[in-house]
Short mmCIF file of C-alpha atoms in Angstrom, two decimals:
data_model
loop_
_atom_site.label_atom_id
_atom_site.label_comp_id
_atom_site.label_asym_id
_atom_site.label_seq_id
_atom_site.Cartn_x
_atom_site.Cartn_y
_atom_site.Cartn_z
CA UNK A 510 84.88 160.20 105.78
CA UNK A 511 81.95 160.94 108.03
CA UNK A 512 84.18 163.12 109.89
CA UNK A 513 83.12 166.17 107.42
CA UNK A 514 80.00 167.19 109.34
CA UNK A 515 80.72 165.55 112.31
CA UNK A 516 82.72 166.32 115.59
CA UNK A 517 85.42 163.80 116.37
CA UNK A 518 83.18 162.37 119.47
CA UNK A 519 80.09 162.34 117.56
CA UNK A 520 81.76 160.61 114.70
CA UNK A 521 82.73 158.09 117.79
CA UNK A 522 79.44 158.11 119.72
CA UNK A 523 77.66 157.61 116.09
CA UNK A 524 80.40 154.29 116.05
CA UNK A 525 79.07 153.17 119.43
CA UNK A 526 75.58 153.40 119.06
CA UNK A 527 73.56 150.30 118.94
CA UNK A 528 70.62 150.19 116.46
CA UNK A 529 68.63 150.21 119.61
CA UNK A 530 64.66 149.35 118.76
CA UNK A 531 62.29 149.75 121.79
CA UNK A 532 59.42 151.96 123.65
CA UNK A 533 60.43 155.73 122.86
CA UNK A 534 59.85 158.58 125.44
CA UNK A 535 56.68 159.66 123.56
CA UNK A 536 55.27 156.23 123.92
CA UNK A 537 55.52 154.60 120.59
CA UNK A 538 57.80 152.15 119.64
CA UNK A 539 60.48 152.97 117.53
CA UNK A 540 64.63 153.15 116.92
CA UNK A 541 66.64 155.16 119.20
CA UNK A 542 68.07 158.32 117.99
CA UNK A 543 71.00 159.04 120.34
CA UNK A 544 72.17 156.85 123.51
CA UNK A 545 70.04 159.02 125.93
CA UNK A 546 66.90 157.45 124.39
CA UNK A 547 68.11 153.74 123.64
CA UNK A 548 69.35 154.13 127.63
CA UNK A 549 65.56 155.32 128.79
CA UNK A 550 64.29 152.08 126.67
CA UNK A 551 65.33 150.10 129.85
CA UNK A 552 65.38 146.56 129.57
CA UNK A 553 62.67 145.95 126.84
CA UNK A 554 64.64 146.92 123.96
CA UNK A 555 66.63 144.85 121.24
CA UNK A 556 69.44 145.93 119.59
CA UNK A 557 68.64 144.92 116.02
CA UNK A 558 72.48 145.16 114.22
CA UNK A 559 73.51 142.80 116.88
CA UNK A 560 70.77 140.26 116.51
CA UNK A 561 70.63 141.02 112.97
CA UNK A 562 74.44 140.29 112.19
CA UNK A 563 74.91 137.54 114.89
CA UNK A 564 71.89 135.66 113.17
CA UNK A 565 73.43 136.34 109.69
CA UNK A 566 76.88 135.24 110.44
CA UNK A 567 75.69 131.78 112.36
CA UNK A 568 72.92 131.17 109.75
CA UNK A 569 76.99 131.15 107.23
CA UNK A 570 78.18 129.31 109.57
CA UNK A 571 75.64 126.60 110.42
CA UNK A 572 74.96 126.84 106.50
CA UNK A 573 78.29 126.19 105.31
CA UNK A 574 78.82 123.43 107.87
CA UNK A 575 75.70 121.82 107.24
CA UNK A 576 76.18 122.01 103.19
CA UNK A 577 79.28 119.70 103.89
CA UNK A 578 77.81 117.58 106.44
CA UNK A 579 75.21 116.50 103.90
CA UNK A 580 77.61 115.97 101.15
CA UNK A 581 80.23 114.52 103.73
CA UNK A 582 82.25 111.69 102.01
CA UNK A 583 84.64 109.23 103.57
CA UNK A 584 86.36 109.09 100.76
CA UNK A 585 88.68 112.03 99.21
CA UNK A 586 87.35 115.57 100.61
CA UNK A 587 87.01 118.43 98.29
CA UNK A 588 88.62 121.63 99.48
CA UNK A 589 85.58 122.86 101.32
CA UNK A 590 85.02 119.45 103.30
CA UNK A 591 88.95 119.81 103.76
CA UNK A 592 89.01 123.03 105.85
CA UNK A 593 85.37 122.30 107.74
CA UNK A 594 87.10 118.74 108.79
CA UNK A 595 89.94 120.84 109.26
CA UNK A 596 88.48 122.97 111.83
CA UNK A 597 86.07 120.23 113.31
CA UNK A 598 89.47 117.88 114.03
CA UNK A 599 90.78 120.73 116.12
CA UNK A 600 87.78 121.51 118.05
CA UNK A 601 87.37 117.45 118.58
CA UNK A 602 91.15 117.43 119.69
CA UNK A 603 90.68 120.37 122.34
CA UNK A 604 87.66 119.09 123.80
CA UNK A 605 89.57 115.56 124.02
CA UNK A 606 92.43 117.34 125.27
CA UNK A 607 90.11 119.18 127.80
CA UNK A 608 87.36 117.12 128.66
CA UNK A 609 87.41 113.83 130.40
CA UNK A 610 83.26 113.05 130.40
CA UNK A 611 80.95 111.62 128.28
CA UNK A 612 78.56 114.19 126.75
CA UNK A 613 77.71 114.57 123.26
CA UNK A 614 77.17 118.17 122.99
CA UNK A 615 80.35 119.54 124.57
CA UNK A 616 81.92 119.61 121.05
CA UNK A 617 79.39 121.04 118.84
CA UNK A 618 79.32 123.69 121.80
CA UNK A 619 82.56 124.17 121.74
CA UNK A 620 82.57 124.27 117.92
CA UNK A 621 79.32 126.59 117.62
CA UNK A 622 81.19 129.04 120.37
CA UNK A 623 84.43 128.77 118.61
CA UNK A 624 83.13 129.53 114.53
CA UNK A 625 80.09 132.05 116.05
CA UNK A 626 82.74 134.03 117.97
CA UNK A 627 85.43 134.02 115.40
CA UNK A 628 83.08 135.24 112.61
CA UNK A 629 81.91 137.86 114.86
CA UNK A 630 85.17 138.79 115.91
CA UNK A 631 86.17 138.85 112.04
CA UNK A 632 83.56 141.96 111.63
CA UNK A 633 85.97 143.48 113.31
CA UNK A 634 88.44 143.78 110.43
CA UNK A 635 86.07 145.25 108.11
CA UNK A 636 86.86 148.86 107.82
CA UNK A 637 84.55 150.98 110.42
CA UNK A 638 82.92 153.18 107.84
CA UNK A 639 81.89 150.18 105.36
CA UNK A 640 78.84 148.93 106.90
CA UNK A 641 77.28 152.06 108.89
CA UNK A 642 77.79 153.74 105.19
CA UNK A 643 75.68 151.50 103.34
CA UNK A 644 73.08 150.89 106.61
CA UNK A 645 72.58 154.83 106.04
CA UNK A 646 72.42 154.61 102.39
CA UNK A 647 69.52 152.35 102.95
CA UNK A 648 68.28 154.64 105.81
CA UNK A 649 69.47 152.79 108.70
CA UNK A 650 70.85 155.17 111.06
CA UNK A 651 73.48 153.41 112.87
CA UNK A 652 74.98 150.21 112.78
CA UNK A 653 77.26 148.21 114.69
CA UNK A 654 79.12 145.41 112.68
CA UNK A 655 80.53 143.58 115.59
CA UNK A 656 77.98 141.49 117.74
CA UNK A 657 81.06 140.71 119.90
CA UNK A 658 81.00 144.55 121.20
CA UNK A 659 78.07 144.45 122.39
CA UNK A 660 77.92 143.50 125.93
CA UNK A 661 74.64 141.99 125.40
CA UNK A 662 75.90 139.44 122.44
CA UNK A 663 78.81 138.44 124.80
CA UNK A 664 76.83 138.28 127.76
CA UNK A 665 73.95 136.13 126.41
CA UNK A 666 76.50 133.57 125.27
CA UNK A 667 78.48 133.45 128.19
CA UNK A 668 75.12 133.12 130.44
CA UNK A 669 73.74 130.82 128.18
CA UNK A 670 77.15 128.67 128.34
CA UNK A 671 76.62 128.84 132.51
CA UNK A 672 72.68 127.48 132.53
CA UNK A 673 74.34 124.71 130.56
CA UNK A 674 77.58 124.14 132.98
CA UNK A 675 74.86 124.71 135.77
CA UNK A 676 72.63 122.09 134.20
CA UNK A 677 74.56 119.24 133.40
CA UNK A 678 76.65 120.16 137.42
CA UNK A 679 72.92 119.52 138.43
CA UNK A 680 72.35 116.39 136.38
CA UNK A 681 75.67 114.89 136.82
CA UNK A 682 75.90 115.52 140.45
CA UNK A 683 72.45 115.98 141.92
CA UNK A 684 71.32 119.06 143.14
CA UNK A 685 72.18 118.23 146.43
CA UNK A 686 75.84 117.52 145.51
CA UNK A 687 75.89 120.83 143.46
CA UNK A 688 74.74 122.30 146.34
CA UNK A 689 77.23 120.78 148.62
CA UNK A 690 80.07 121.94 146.39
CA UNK A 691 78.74 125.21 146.92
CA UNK A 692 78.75 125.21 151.08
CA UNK A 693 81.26 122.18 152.04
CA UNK A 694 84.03 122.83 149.04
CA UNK A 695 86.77 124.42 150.47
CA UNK A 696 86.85 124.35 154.06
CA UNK A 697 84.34 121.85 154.95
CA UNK A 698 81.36 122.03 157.22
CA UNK A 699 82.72 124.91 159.89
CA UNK A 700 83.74 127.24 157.11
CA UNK A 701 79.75 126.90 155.40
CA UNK A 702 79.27 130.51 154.83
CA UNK A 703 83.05 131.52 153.69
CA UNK A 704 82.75 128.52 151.47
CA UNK A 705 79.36 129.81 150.38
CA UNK A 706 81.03 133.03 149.66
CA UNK A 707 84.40 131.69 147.87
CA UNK A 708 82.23 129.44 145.48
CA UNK A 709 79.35 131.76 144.99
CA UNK A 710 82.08 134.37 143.69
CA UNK A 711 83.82 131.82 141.58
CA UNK A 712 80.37 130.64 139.74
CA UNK A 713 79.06 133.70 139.13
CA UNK A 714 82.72 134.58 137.97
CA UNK A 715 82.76 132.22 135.20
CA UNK A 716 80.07 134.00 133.37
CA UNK A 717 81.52 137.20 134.02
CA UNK A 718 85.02 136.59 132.90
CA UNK A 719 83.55 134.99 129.96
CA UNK A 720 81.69 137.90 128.57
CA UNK A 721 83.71 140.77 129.99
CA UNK A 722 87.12 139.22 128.34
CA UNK A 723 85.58 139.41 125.14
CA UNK A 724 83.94 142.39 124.80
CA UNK A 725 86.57 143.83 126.37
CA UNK A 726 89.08 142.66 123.94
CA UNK A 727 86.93 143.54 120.77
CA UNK A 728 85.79 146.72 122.25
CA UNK A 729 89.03 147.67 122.66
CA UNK A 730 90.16 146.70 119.45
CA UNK A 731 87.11 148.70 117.42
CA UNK A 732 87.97 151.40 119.33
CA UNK A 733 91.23 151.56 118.15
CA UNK A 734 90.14 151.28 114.80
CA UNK A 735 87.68 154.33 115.06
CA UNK A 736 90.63 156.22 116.70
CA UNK A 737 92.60 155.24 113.89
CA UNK A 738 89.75 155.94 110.91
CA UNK A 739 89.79 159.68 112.64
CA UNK A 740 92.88 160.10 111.29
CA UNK A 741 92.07 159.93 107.62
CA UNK A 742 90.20 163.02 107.74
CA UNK A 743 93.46 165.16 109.28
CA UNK A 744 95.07 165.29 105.93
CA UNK A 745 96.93 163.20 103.11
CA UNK A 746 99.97 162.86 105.43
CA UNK A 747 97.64 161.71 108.48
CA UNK A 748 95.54 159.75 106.46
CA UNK A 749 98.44 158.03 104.95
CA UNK A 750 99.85 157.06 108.19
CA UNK A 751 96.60 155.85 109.42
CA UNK A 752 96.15 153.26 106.58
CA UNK A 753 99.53 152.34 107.59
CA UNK A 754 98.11 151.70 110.88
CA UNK A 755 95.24 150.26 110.28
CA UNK A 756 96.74 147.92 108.28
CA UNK A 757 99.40 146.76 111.28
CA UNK A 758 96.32 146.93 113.63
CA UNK A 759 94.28 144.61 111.35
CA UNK A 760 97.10 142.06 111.16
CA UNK A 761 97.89 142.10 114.65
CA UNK A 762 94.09 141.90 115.56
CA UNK A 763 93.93 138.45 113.44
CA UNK A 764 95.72 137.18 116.26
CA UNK A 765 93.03 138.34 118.81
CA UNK A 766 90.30 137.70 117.43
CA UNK A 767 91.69 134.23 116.36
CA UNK A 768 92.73 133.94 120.33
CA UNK A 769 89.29 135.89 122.07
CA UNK A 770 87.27 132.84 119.99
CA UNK A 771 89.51 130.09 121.34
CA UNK A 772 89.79 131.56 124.93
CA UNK A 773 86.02 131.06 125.23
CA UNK A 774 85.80 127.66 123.63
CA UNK A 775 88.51 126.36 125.82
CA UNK A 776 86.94 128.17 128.71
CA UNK A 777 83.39 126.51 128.10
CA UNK A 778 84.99 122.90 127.76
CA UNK A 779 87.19 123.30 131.10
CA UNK A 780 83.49 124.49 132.95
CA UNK A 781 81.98 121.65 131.72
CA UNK A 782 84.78 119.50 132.58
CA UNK A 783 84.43 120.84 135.91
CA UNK A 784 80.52 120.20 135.92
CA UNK A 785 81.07 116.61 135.15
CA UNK A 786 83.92 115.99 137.74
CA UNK A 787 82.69 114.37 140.86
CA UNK A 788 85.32 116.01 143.40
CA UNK A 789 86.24 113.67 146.80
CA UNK A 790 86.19 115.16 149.92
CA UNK B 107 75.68 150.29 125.43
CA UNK B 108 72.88 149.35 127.47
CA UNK B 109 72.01 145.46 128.97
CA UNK B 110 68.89 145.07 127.09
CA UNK B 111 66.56 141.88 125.47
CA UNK B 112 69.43 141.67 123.10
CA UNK B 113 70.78 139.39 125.95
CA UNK B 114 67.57 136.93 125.58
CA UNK B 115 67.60 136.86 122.21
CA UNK B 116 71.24 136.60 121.92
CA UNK B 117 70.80 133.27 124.15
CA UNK B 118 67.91 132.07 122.19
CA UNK B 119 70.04 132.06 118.98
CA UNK B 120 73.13 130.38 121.01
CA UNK B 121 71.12 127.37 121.84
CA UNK B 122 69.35 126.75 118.39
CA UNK B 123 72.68 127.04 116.47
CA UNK B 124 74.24 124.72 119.91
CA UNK B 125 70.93 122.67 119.02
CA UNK B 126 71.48 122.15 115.51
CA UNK B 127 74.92 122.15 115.10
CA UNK B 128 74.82 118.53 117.28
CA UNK B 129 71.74 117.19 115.85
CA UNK B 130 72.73 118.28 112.17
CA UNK B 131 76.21 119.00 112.00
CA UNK B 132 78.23 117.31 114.07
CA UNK B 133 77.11 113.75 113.79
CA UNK B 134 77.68 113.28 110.15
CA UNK B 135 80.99 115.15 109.98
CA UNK B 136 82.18 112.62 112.83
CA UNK B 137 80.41 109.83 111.35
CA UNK B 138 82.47 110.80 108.30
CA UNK B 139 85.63 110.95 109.88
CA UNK B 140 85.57 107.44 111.54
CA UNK B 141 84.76 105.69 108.41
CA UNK B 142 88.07 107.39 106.24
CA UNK B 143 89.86 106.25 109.63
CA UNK B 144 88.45 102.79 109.86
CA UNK B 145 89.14 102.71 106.07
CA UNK B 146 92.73 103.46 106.16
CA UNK B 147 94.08 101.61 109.01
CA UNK B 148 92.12 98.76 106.59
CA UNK B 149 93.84 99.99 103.85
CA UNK B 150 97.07 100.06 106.27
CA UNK B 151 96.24 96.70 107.27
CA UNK B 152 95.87 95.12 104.18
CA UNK B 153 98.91 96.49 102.60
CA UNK B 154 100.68 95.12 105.43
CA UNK B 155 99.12 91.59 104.95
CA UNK B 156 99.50 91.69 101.08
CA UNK B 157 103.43 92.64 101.82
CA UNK B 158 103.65 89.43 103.98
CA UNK B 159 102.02 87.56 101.42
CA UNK B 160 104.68 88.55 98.84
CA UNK B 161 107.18 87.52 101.73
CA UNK B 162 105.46 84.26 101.98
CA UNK B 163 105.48 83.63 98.00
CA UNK B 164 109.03 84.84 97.03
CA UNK B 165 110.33 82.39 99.41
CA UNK B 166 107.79 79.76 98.06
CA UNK B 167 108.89 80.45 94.63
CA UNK B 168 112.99 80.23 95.78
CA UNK B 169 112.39 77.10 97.00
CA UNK B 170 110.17 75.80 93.78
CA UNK B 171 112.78 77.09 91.54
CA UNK B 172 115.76 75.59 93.56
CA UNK B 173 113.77 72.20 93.22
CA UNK B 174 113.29 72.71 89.70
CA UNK B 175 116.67 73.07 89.17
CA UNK B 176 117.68 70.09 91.49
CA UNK B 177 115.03 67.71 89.38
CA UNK B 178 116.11 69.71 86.39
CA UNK B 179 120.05 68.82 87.16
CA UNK B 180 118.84 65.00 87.60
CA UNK B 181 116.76 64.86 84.73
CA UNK B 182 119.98 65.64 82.55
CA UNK B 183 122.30 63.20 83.90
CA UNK B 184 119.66 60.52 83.46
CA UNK B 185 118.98 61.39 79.97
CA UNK B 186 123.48 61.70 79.78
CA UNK B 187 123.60 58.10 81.04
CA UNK B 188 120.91 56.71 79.23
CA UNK B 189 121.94 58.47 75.86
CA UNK B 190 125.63 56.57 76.60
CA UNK B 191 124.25 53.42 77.52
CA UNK B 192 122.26 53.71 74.13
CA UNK B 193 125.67 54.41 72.38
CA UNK B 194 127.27 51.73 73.51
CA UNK B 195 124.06 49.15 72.83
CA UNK B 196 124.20 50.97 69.35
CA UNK B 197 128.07 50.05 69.15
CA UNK B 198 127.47 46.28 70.46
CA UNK B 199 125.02 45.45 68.16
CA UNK B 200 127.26 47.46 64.87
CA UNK B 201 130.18 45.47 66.13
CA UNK B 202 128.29 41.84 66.26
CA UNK B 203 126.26 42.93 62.88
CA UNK B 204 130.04 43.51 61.68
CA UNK B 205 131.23 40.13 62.71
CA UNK B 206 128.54 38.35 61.44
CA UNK B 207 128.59 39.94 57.67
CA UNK B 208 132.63 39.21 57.96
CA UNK B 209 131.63 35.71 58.55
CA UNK B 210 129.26 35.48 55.74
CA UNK B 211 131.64 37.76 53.79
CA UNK B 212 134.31 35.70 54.29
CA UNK B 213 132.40 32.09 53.78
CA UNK B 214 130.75 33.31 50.27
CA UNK B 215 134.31 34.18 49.19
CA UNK B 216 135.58 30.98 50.39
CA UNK B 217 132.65 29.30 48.40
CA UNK B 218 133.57 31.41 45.84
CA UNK B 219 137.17 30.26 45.68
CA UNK B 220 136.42 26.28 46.26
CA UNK B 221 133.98 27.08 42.86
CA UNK B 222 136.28 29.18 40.85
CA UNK B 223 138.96 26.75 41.51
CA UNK B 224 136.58 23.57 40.38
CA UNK B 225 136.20 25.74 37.26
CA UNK B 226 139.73 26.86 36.93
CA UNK B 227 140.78 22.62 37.22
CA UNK B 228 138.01 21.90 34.77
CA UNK B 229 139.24 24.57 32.51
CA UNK B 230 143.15 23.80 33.18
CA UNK B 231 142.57 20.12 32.46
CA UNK B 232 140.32 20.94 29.23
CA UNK B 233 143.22 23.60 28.52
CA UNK B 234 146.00 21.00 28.60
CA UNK B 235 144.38 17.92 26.97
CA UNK B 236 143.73 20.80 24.02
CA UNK B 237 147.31 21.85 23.85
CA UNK B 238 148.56 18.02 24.20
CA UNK B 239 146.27 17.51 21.86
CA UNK B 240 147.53 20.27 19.36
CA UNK B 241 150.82 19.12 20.50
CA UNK B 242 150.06 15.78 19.94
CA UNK B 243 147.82 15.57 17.27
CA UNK B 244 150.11 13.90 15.48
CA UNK B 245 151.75 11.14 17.51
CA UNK B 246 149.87 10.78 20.68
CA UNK B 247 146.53 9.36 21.11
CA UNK B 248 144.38 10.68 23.53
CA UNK B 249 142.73 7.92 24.53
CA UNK B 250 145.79 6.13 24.90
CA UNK B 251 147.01 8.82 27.06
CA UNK B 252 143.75 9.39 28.98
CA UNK B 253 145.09 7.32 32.54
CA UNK B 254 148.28 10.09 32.64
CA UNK B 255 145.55 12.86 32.23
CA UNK B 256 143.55 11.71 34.44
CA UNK B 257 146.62 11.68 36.85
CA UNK B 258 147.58 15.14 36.24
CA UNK B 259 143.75 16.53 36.67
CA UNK B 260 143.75 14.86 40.04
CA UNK B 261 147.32 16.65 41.11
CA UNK B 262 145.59 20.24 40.26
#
């Protein structure tokens, strides 16, 4: 294990580092070396493993799905059509269950957010040292598997899911009615800048909650698998014990990541729900 | 761990995948869907029709059978009383055919008798005038005799 040359934190800070490509200190543009620099990149810098794995694992996804839709047959499916209709009859049942409108694209939202997530989430459960190994074997230096901890991958979903919930609020109900949700919603005209208040904290909360809940869940869950992969370098007792663990973390995070992906489909069709609902005052 | 482009580009993959997964995905795969549904509740549908059509026909083909059988039933007692009345025509005409070869039967033989006796007189007479006449070659002459022949011919 990389834990031969390495301190226990570095090991972990090595796990946590983003392949971080931007404007280095000394004015060229290059790859970060350590968090200080990726941090002095500022804004203008792209994490590459994130972009590079989220791209990879929707370009499977959109691949796969789009193999069967242009092979799709009314008649008997195969085993591959099977599970894609499979999945596609849930996500069309939850947003049916969910979502009272008429929009066309709340379901292939809801089933881009729900496969994209999932897949991401399913990084998780390859062992830590797998990819960053062979990313250094090919000279990368670091590597993070798992677009889904990575603030930035959760955020720009969950932002991207609000401009849409804010957009369609907007087209369904005018900006001046989105607007007047905003001031008159709770307490009516007298209460203008508490209702301002309530409702500004409970947009800008969607977004939030959306992103944070993830990351937080998969962040926490990596983490426990580095914790864990520190162990098999204390020893053939330790080590045992850690597979052990790792295996009973890796089943139980099925569940979770299976959950964290569903969470923020459901979560996305209830917002736009709520962006197509015309409340009465 | 820093908030970085990532974020943009992050978004600018989530709404081409959002973009094609409705134009290119979704579509189809629902398109898809609502046919095989369409098709079995036709499939459904027509089982359900062709099951009332067998209904429909079994009872059709109880009631053809029980008229058969009805027509069939009739048919035999015609041909029973027709096949007795033939009998008894049959027997009518045997018994009249009888009667009337009886009568013929019986008037031949009666014919026959009337001739045989003719014959039998002739022959009795003849008989007797040629034992008289042995008898009476001698002494009696037959033409002297000839009236009491002639009497005893006419007594046979």
């Amino acid at each position: 294990m990389a834990t031969e040359t390495l301190t226990s934190s570095e090991y972990i800070r090595h796990h946590l580092q983003n392949l971080t490509w931007g404007r280095l200190p000394d004015g060229g543009f290059g790859i970060a070396q350590n968090a200080e620099q990726a941090h002095a990149m500022g804004f203008w810098a792209i994490n590459l493993d994130t972009m590079f794995m989220s791209l990879l694992l929707g370009v499977v996804f959109l691949g796969l799905f789009r193999s069967v839709a242009g092979s799709m047959t009314a008649g008997i499916p195969g085993g591959v059509q099977n599970f894609v209709e499979w999945i596609v009859e849930f996500i069309d049942s939850s947003v049916r269950g969910s979502f009272s409108g008429r929009n066309p694209m709340v379901a292939p939202l809801a089933l881009t957010i729900f496969v994209w997530i999932f897949l991401m989430n399913l990084m998780d459960l390859l062992p830590v040292d797998w990819v960053p190994h062979i990313a250094k074997a090919l000279g990368v230096p670091f590597f993070r598997v798992v677009p889904s901890t990575d603030p930035n991958g959760t955020f720009g979903m969950s932002i991207s899911v609000f401009l849409i919930v804010v957009f369609f609020s907007i087209k369904v109900k005018g900006l001046g009615g989105f607007l007047g949700e905003l001031a008159f919603h709770p307490f009516g005209k007298i209460g203008l800048p508490a209702n301002l208040f309530l409702e500004g904290v409970n947009l800008i909360a969607k977004p939030v909650s959306l992103a944070l809940r993830l990351f937080g869940n998969m962040y926490a869950g990596e983490m426990i698998f580095i914790l864990i992969a520190l162990m098999f370098g204390g020893g053939y007792g330790l080590a045992a014990f850690g597979g052990a663990l790792q295996w009973a973390w890796a089943v139980f995070h099925v569940l979770i990541i299976t959950l964290q992906a569903f969470i923020f489909m459901t979560l996305t069709i209830v917002y736009m729900d709520m962006a197509h609902h015309v409340e009465d005052h | 761990m820093n908030i970085n482009a990532t974020l943009i580009g992050q978004s600018i993959t989530f709404f081409v995948f959002v973009w094609f997964c409705m134009k290119y995905i979704w579509p189809p795969i629902m398109n898809a869907l609502h046919e095989r549904k369409q098709q079995i509740a036709d499939g459904l549908a027509a089982g359900e029709r062709g099951r009332h059509e067998l209904e429909l026909a079994t009872k059709r083909a109880t009631s053809d059978m029980h008229d058969a059988k009805l027509k069939a039933g009739e048919i035999v007692a015609q041909a029973e009383k027709r096949a007795t009345q033939v009998i008894e025509e049959a027997k009518q005409a045997a018994r009249i055919e009888a009667d009337r070869i009886l009568v013929s039967a019986q008037a031949s033989v009666d014919q026959e008798v009337v001739r045989a006796r003719e014959a039998l007189r002739s022959h009795v007479a003849e008989l007797a005038v040629a034992g008289a006449e042995r008898i009476l070659r001698r002494e009696v002459d037959a033409k002297v005799h000839a009236d009491l022949l002639t009497a005893i011919q006419n007594e046979l």
